[in-house]
Coordinates of C-alpha atoms in Angstrom, one line a residue:
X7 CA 217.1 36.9 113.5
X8 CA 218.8 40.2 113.2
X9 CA 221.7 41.0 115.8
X10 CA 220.3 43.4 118.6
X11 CA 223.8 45.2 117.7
X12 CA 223.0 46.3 114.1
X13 CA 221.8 50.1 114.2
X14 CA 219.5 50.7 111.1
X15 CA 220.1 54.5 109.7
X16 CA 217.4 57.0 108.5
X17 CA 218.8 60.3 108.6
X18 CA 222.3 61.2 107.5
X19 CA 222.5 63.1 110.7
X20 CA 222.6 59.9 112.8
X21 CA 225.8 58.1 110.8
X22 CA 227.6 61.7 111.0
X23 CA 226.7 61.3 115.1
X24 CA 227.9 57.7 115.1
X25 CA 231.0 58.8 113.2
X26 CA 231.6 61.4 116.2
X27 CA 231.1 59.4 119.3
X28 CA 232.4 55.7 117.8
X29 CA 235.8 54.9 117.4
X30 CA 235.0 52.4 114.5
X31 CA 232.1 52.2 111.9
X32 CA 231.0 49.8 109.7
X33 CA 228.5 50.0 107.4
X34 CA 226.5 47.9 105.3
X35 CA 225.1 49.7 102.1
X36 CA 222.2 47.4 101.1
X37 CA 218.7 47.8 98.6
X38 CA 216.8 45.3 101.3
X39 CA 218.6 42.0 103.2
X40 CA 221.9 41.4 104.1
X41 CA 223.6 37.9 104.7
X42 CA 223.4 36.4 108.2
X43 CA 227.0 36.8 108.5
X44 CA 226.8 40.5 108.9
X45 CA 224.4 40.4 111.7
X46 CA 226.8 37.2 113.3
X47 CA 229.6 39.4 113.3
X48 CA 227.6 42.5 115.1
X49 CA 227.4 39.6 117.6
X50 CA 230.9 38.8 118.0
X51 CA 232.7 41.8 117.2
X52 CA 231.1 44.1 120.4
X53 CA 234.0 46.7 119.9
X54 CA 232.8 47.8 116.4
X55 CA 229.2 49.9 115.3
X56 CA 227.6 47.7 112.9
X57 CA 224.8 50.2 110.7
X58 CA 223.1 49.6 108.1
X59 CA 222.0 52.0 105.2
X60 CA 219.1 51.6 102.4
X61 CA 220.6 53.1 99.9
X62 CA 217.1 54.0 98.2
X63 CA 216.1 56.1 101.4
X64 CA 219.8 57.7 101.7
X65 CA 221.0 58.4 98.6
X66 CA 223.2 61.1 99.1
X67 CA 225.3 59.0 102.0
X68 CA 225.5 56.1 99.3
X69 CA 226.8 59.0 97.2
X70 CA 229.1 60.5 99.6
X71 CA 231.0 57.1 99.8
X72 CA 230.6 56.0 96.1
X73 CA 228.6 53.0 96.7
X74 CA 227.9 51.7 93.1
X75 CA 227.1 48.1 93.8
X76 CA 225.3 46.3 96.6
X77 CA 226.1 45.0 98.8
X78 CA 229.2 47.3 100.1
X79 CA 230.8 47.5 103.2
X80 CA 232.9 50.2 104.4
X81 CA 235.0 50.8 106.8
X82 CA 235.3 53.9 108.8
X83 CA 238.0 54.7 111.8
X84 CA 237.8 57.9 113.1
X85 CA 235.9 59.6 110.8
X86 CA 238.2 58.6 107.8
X87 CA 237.5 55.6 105.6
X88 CA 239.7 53.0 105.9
X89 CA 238.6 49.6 104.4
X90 CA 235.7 48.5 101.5
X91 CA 234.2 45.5 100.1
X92 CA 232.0 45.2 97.2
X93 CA 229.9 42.0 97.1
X94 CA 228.6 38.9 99.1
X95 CA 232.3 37.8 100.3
X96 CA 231.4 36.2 103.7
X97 CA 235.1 35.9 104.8
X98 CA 236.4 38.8 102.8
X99 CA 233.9 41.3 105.6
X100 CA 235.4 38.6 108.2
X101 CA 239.2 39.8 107.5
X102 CA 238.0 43.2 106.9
X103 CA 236.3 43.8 110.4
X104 CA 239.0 41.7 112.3
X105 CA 241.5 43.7 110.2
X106 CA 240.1 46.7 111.7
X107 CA 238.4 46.0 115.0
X108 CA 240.3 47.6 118.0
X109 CA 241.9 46.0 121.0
X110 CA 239.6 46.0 124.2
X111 CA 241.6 49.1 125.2
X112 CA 241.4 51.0 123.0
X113 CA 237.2 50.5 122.3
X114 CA 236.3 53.1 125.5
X115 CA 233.2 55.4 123.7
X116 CA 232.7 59.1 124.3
X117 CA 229.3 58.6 124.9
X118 CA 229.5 56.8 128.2
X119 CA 226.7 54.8 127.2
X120 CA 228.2 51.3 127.4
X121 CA 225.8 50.1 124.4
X122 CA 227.9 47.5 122.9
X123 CA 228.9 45.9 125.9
X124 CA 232.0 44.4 126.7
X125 CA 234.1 43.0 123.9
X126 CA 234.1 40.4 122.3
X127 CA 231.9 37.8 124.3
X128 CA 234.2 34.7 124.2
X129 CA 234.8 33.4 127.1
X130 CA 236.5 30.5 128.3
X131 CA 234.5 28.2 130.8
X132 CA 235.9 28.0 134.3
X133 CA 238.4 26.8 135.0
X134 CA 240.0 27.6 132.0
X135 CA 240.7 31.4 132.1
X136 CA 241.2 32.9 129.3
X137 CA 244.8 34.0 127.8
X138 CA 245.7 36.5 125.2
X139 CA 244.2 39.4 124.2
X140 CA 240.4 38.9 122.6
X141 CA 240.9 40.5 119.4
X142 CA 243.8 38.6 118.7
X143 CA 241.9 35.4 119.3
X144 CA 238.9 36.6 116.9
X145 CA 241.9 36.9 114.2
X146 CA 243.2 33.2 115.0
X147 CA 240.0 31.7 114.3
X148 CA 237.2 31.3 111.8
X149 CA 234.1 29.7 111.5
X150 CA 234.8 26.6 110.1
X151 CA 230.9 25.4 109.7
X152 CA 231.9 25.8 105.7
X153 CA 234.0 22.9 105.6
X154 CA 231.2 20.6 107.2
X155 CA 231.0 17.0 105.3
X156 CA 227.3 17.2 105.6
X157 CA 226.8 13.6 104.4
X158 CA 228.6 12.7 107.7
X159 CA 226.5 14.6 109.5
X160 CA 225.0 12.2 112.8
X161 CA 222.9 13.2 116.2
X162 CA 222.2 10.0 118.0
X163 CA 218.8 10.2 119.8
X164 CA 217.6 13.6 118.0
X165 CA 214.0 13.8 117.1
X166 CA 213.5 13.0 113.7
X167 CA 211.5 16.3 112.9
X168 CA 214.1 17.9 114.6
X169 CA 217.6 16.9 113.3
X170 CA 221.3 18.4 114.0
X171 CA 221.5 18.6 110.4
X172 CA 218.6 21.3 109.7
X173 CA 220.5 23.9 112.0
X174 CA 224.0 23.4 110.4
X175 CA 223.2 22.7 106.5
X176 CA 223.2 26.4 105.6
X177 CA 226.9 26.4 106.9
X178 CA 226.0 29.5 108.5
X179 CA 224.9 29.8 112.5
X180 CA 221.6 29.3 112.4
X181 CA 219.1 32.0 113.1
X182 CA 215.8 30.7 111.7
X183 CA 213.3 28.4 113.3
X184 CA 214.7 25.1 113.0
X185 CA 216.5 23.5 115.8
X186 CA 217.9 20.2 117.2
X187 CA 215.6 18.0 120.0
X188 CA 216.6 15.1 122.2
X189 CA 214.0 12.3 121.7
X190 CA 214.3 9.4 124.0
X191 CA 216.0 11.4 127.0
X192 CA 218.1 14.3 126.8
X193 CA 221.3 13.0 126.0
X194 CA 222.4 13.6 122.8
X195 CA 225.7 12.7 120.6
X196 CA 226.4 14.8 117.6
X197 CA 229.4 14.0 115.3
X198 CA 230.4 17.4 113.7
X199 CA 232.7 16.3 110.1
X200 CA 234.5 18.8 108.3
X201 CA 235.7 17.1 104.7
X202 CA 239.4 18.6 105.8
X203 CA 241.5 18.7 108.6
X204 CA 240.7 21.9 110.9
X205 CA 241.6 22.8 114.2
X206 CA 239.8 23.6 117.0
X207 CA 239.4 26.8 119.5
X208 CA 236.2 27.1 120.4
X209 CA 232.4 26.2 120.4
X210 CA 229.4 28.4 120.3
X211 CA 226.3 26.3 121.9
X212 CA 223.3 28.6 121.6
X213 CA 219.4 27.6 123.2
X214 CA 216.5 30.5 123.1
X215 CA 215.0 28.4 125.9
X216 CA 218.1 27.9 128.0
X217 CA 216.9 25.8 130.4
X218 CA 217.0 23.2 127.6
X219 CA 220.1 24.0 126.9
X220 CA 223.2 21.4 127.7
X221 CA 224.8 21.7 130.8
X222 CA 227.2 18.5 131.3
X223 CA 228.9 18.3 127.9
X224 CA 232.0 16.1 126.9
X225 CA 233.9 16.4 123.6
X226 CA 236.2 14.2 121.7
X227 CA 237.1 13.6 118.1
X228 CA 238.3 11.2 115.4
X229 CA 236.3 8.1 116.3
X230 CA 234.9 6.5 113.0
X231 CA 231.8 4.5 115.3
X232 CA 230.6 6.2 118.8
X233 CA 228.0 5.7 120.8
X234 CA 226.8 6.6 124.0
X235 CA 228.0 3.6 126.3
X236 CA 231.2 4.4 124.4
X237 CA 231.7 8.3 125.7
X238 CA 228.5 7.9 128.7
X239 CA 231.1 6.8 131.7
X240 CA 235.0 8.0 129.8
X241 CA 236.6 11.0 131.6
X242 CA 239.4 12.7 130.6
X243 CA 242.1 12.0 129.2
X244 CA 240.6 9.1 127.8
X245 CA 238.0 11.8 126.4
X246 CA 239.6 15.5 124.7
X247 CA 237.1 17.5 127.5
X248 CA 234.9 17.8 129.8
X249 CA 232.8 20.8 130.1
X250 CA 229.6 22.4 132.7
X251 CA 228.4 25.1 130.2
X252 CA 227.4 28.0 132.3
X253 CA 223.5 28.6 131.7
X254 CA 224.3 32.1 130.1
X255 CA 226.9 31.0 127.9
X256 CA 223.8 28.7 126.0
X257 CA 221.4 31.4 126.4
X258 CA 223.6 34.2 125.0
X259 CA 225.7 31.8 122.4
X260 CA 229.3 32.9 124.1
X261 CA 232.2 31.2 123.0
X262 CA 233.3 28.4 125.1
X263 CA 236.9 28.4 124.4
X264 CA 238.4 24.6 124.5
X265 CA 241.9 22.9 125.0
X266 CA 243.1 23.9 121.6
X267 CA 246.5 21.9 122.2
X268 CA 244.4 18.6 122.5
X269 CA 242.5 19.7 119.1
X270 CA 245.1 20.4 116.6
X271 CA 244.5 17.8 113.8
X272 CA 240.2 16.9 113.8
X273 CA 238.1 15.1 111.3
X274 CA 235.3 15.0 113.2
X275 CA 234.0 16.5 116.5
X276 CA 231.7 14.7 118.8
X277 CA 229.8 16.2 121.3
X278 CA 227.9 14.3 124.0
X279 CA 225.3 16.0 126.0
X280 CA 224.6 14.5 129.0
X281 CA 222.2 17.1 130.9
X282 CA 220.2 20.3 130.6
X283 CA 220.4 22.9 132.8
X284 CA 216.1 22.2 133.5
X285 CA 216.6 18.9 134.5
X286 CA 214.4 18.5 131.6
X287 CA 213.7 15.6 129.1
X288 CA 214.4 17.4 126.0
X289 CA 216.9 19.1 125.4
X290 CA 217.1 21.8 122.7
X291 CA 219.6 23.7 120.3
X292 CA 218.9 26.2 118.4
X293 CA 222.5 27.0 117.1
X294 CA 225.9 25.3 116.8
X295 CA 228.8 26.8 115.6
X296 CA 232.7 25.6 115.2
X297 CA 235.7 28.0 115.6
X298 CA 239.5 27.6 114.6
X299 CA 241.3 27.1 111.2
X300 CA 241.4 24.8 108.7
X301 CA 245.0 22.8 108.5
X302 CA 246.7 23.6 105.0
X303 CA 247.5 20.4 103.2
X304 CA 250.7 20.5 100.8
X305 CA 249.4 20.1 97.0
X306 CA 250.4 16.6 95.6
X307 CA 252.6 18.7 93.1
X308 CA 254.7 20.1 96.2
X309 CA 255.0 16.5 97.9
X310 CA 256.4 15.3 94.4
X311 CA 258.9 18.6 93.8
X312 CA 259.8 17.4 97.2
X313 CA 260.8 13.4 96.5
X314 CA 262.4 14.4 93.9
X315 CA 265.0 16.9 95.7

């Protein structure tokens, strides 16, 4: 589903407009589809004008900024170009628009219309307030749904025609019409596996239908064998978190921002869901996504260079 951020252009008058009135521009110069990613990012990043330009109906713009191959991304701040990509690089467009994207401050439009919001939309859940400034935690983190071990992959009591697995094995948010359903009741225990050590910052829980959305969640991680009498009755510490998602953090897929100290070196994430916010027997997600970064390893070659010394 395309991002309700993404501005389609038809006229070369209305990118010249955008370039007057928005501090920062990015366009997509495409013959027909882009990548989900783009439109993920027109989520996230609510200080930036995503566009998009057919390059068959605008010629002379794809001209103007010598687009030769598709897709390309550019980059414009202030009416001068500052940043292009050429090709499908999903975390090359990442850097580039975090690279790029302004500070909260500085993203106040001379239009006065208030169309892209306020920026970014991660949020932590109460009463974690949030610390540091948003961009900067955009640039810390990454989604790390690429390094999934999806033979790991588990949802206990999911509906077999409607599996965790066929919303995350894309490695992409999902956007389609697949999703995840409880079966039994509607707890459910996902066990998220990444086939490296990542860490952790924060969890995006999306549900079109929020009120079968989760609502009492706890998290931990690391645990080879879990099941729900396991996680059902542990509070913290003995569990990493425990979390009541506000109902428009599922609905709008806002970043629920998590105790990264307690998630520094994870294998595997586990999620229990213990309620919806319907008081409902199934409970529903449509999109699940992991941010942080992935821990760097030392090659083998560098551990001997180092026995060796």
């Amino acid at each position: 589903m395309a991002s309700p951020f993404l501005r389609h252009i038809n006229k070369e008058s209305e990118l010249n407009q955008l370039l007057d009135t928005k501090p920062v521009v990015v366009i997509d110069f495409h013959a027909t589809t882009i990548a989900p990613v783009y439109s993920q990012l027109a989520d996230e990043f609510k200080t930036v004008t995503f566009t998009k330009v057919d390059v068959d109906k605008l010629q002379p713009v794809a001209k103007k900024y010598n687009v030769s191959a598709m897709p390309t991304f550019v980059v414009i701040k202030d009416k001068k170009v500052v940043g292009e990509l050429k090709g499908a690089d999903p975390r090359g467009l990442r850097a580039l628009v975090v690279k790029h994207a302004p500070k909260p401050s500085e993203s106040s439009e001379a239009s006065g219309s208030g169309e892209s919001g306020p920026a970014p939309s991660d949020v932590r859940v109460p009463p974690y307030p949030s610390r540091g400034d948003a961009n900067e935690q955009h640039q810390l983190q990454v989604s790390l749904l690429e390094y999934l071990d999806l033979t790991q992959v588990n949802c206990l009591n999911e509906n077999p025609e409607h599996t965790l697995k066929s919303i995350i094995e894309s490695r992409l948010r999902n956007s389609g019409p697949a999703y995840l359903e409880s079966d039994a009741d509607e707890q459910l225990l996902l066990t998220i596996p990444f086939n490296q050590v990542v860490r952790i910052r924060s969890i995006v829980i999306h549900t079109k239908d929020a009120q079968q959305g989760p609502k009492d969640i706890k998290l931990d991680i690391n645990k080879p064998a879990l099941g729900f009498d396991d996680i059902e009755d542990a509070k913290e510490p003995a569990v990493v978190q425990e979390i009541t998602v506000p109902e428009d953090f599922v609905a709008e897929g806002k970043h629920i921002h998590l105790r990264f100290v307690r998630l520094q070196r994870v294998n595997s994430l586990h999620i229990f869901v213990s309620s919806n916010h319907g008081g409902l027997d199934e409970t529903r997600i449509d999109a699940i996504d992991v941010y942080g970064q992935p821990v760097a390893t030392p090659s083998l070659a560098g551990l001997k260079k180092t026995e060796d010394d």
